[in-house]
CSV table of C-alpha atoms in Angstrom, one decimal:
chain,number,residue,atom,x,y,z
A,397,UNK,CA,-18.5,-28.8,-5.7
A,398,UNK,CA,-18.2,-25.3,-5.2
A,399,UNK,CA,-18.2,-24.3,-1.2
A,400,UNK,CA,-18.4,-21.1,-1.7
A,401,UNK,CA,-20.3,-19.4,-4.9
A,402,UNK,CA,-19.1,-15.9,-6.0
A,403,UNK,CA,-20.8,-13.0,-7.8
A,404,UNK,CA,-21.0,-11.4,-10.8
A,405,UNK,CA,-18.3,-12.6,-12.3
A,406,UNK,CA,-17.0,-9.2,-13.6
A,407,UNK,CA,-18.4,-5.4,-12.3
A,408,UNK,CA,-17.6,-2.4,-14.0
A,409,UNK,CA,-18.3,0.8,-11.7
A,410,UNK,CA,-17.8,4.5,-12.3
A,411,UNK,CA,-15.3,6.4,-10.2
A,412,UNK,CA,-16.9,7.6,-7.0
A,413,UNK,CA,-19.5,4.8,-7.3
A,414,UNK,CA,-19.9,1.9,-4.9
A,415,UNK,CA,-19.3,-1.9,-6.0
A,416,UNK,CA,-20.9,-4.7,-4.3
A,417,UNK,CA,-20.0,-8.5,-4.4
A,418,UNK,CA,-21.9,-11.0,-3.3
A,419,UNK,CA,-20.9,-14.8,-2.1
A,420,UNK,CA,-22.9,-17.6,-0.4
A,421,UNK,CA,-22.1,-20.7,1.4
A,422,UNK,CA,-23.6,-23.8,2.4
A,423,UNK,CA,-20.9,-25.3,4.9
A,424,UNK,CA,-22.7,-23.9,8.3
A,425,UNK,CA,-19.9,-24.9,10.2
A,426,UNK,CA,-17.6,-22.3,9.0
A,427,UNK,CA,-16.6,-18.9,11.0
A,428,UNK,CA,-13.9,-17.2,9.2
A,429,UNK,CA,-15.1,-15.0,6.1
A,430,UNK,CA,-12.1,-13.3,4.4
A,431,UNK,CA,-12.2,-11.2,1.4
A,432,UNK,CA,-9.1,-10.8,-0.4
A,433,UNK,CA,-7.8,-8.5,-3.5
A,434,UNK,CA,-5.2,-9.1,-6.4
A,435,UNK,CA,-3.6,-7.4,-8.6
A,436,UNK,CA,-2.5,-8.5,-12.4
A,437,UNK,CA,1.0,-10.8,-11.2
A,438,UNK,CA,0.4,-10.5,-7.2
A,439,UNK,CA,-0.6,-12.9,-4.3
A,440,UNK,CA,-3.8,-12.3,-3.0
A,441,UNK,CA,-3.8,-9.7,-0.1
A,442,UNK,CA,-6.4,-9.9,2.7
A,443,UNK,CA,-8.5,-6.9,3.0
A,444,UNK,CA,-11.0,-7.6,5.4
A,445,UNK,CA,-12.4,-10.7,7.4
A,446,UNK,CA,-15.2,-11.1,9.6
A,447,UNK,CA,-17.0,-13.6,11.9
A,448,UNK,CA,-20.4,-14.8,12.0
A,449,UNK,CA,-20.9,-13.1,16.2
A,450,UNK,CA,-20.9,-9.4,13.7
A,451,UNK,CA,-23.4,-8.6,11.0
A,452,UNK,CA,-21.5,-6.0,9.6
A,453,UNK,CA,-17.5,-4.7,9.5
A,454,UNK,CA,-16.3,-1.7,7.9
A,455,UNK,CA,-12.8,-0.4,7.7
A,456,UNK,CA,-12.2,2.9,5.6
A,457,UNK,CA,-14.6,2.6,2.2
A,458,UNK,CA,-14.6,-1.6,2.6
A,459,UNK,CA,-17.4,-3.2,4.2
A,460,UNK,CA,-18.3,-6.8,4.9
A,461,UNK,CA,-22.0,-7.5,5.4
A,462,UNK,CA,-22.7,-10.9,6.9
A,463,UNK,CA,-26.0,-12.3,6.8
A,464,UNK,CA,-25.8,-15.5,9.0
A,465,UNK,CA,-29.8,-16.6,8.3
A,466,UNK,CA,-28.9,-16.9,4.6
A,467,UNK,CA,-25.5,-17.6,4.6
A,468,UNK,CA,-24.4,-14.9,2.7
A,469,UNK,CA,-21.8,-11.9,2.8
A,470,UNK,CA,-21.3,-9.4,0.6
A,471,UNK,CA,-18.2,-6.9,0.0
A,472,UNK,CA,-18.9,-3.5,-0.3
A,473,UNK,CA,-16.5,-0.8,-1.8
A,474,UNK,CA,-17.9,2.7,-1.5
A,475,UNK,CA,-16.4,6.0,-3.1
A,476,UNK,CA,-15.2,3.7,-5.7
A,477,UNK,CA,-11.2,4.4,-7.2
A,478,UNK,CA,-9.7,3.4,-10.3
A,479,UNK,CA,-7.0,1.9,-8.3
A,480,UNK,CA,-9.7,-0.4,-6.7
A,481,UNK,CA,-9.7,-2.1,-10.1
A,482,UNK,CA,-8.4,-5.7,-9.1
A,483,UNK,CA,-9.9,-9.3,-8.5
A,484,UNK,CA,-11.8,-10.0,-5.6
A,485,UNK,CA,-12.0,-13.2,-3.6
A,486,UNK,CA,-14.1,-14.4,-0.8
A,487,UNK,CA,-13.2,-17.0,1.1
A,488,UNK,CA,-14.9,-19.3,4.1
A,489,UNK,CA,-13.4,-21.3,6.7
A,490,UNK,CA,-13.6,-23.2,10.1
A,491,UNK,CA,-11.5,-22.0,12.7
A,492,UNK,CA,-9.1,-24.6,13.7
A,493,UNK,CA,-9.3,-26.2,9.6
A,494,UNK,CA,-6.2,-25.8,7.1
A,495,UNK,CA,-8.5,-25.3,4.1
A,496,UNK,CA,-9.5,-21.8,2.9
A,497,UNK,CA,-12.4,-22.4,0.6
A,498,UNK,CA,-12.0,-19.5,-2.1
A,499,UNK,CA,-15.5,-17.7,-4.5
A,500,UNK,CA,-14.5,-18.3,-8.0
A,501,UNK,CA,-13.3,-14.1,-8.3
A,502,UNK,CA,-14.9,-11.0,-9.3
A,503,UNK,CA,-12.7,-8.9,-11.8
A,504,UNK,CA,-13.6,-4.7,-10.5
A,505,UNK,CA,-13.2,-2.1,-13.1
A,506,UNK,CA,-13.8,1.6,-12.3
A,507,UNK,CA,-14.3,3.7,-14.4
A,508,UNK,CA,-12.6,7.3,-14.1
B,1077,UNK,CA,4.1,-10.1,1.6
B,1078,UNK,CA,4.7,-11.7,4.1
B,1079,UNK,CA,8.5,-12.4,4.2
B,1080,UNK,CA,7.8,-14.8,1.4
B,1081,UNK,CA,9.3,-15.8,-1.3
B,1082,UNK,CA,8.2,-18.4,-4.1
B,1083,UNK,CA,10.5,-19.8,-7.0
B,1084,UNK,CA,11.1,-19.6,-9.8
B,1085,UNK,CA,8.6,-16.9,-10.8
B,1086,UNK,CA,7.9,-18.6,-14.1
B,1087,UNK,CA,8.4,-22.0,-15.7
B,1088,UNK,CA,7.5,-24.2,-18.7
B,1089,UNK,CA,8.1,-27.5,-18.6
B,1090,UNK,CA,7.3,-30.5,-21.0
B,1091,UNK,CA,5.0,-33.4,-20.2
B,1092,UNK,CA,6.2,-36.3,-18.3
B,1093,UNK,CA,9.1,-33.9,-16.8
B,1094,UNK,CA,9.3,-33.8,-12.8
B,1095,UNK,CA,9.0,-30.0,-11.4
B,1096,UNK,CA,10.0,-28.9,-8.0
B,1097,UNK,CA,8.6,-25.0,-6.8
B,1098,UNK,CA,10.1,-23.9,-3.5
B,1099,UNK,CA,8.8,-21.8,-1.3
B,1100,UNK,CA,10.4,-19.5,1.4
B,1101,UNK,CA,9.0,-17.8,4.7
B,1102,UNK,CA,11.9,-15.9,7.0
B,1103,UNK,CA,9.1,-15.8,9.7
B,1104,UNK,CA,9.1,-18.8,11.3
B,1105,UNK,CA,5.1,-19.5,10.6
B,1106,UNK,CA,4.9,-23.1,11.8
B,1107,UNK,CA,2.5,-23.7,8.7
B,1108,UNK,CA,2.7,-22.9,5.3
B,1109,UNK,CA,0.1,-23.9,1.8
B,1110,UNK,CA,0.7,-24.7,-1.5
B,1111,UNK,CA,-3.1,-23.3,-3.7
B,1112,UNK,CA,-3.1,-23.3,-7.7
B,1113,UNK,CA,-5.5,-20.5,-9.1
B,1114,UNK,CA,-7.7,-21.2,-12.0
B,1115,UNK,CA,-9.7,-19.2,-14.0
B,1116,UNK,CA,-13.5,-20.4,-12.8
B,1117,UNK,CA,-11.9,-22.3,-10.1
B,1118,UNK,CA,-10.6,-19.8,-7.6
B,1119,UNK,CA,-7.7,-20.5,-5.4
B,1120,UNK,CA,-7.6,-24.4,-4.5
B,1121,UNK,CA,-5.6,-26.4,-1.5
B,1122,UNK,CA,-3.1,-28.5,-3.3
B,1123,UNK,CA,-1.4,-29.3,0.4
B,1124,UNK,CA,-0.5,-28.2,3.3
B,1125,UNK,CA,2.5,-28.2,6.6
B,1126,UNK,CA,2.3,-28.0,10.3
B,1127,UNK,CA,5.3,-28.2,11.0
B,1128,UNK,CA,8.9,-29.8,9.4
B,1129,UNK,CA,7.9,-33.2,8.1
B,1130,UNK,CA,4.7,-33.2,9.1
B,1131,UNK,CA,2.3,-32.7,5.6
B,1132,UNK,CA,-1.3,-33.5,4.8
B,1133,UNK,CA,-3.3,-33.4,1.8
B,1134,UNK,CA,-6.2,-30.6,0.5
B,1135,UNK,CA,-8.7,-30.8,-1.9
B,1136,UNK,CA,-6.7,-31.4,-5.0
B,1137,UNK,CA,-3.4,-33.3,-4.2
B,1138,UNK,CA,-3.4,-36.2,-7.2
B,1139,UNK,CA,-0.3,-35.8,-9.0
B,1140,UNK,CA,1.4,-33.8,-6.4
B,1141,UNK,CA,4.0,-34.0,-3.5
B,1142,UNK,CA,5.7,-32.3,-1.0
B,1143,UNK,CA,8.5,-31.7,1.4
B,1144,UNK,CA,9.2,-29.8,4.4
B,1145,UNK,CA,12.7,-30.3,5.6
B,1146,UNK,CA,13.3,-27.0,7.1
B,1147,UNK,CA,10.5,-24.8,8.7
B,1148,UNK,CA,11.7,-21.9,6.5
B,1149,UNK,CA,10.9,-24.2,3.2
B,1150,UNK,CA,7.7,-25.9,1.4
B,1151,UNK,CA,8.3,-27.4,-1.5
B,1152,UNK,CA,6.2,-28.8,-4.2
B,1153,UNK,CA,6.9,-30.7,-6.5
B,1154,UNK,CA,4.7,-32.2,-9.6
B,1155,UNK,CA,6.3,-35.8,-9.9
B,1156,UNK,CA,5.2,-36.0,-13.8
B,1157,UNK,CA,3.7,-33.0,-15.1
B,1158,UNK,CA,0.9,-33.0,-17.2
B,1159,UNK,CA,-1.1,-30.3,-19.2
B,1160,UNK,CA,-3.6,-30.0,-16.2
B,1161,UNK,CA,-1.3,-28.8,-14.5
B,1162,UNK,CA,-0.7,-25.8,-15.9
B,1163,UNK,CA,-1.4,-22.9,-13.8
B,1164,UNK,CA,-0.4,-20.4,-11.6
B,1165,UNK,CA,1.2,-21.6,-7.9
B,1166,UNK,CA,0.3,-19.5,-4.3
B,1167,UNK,CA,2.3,-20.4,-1.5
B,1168,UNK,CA,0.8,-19.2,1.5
B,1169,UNK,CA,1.8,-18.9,5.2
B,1170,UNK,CA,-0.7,-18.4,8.5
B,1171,UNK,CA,-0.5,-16.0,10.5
B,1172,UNK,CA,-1.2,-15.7,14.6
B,1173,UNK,CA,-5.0,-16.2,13.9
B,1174,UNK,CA,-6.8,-17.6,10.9
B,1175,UNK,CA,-5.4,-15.2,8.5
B,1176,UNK,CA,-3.5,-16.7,5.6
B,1177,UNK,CA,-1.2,-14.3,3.6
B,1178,UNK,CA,0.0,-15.2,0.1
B,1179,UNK,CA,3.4,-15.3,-1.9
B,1180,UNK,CA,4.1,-13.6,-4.8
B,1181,UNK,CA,2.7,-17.0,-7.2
B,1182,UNK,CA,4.2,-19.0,-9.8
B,1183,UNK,CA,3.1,-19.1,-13.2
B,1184,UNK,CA,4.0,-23.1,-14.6
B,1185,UNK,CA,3.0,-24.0,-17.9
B,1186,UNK,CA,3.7,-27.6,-19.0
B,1187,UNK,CA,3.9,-27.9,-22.9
């Protein structure tokens, strides 16, 4: 089954605007969060990561909210570019494991 | 990305035909990942290396092996492909922490 469950499937934001994706897990064990983006013919890149011991990470207009009661984390984009306009993948792990479990993707579109 | 380097880039292959994909680091990360990405499915652990010779399996290994001779090189190879097996190939490397940085993917289609 699906360890980690990803949504919306696809998000279509104006320029300027901010996009949010949302994933949930049920594995409590894990401590690594990662969010990765890819573009059309490329690896996934990491973006941002963050551990359970934080509610919330930001670095420039990408933020990770981590809500450790619900087992959720979101990725926020604000100020929204057309150049943001990629797949997005969470991902969960346990530190010390060899398995990155990876969201299912969200497919961004902005919107100039 | 990373100092690796998957290939070929592309292949199509026919049923029943063995396939081998290589992948390349020139960073001497003791352990290395071979994913397949699927639309719906995400990015999924085929197998993975700690070190030369030393493999183990991830979530969807049936139908699949793999060799690591060399630290520098992973490779995977699909002993007798099948339709299901069309997809697109990530080889990925660790980095100091948890981190896992991705290759540049192989797109095999198996006719």
């Amino acid at each position: 089954q699906q360890q980690v469950k990803q949504s919306p499937q696809s998000l279509i934001v104006q320029k300027g605007g901010i996009s949010i994706i949302n994933c949930a897990y049920e594995n409590t064990a894990f401590d690594y969060f990662p969010w990765y983006q890819q573009f059309p013919g490329k690896g996934p890149a990491l973006l941002i990561a963050i551990r359970p011991d934080v509610s919330e990470k930001k670095e420039g207009r990408f933020t990770i909210s981590f809500n450790k009661s619900a087992k959720q984390f979101s990725l926020h984009i604000m100020d929204s570019q057309p150049g943001d306009s990629a797949t997005y993948f969470c991902a969960a792990s346990k530190t010390g494991a060899n398995n990155l479990f990876f969201g299912t993707g969200t497919r961004l579109t902005v919107i100039p | 990305d990373a100092g690796i380097t998957q290939s070929p880039r592309h292949k199509v292959t026919e049923t029943g035909t063995p396939v081998t994909l290589r992948c390349h680091q020139t960073e001497n990360h003791r352990y290395m990942y071979w994913y397949r990405q699927d639309p719906g499915h995400g990015l999924r652990l085929i197998h993975y290396s700690y070190g030369v010779k030393d493999t183990d399996k991830g979530e969807v290994s049936d139908g699949y092996s793999v060799s690591r001779s060399k630290t520098e090189d992973f490779l995977l190879t699909l002993e007798s492909a099948t339709s299901s097996q069309t997809s697109v190939y990530f080889c990925a490397i660790r980095g100091t922490g948890t981190e896992a940085f991705f290759g540049q993917g192989t797109r095999l289609t198996v006719v």
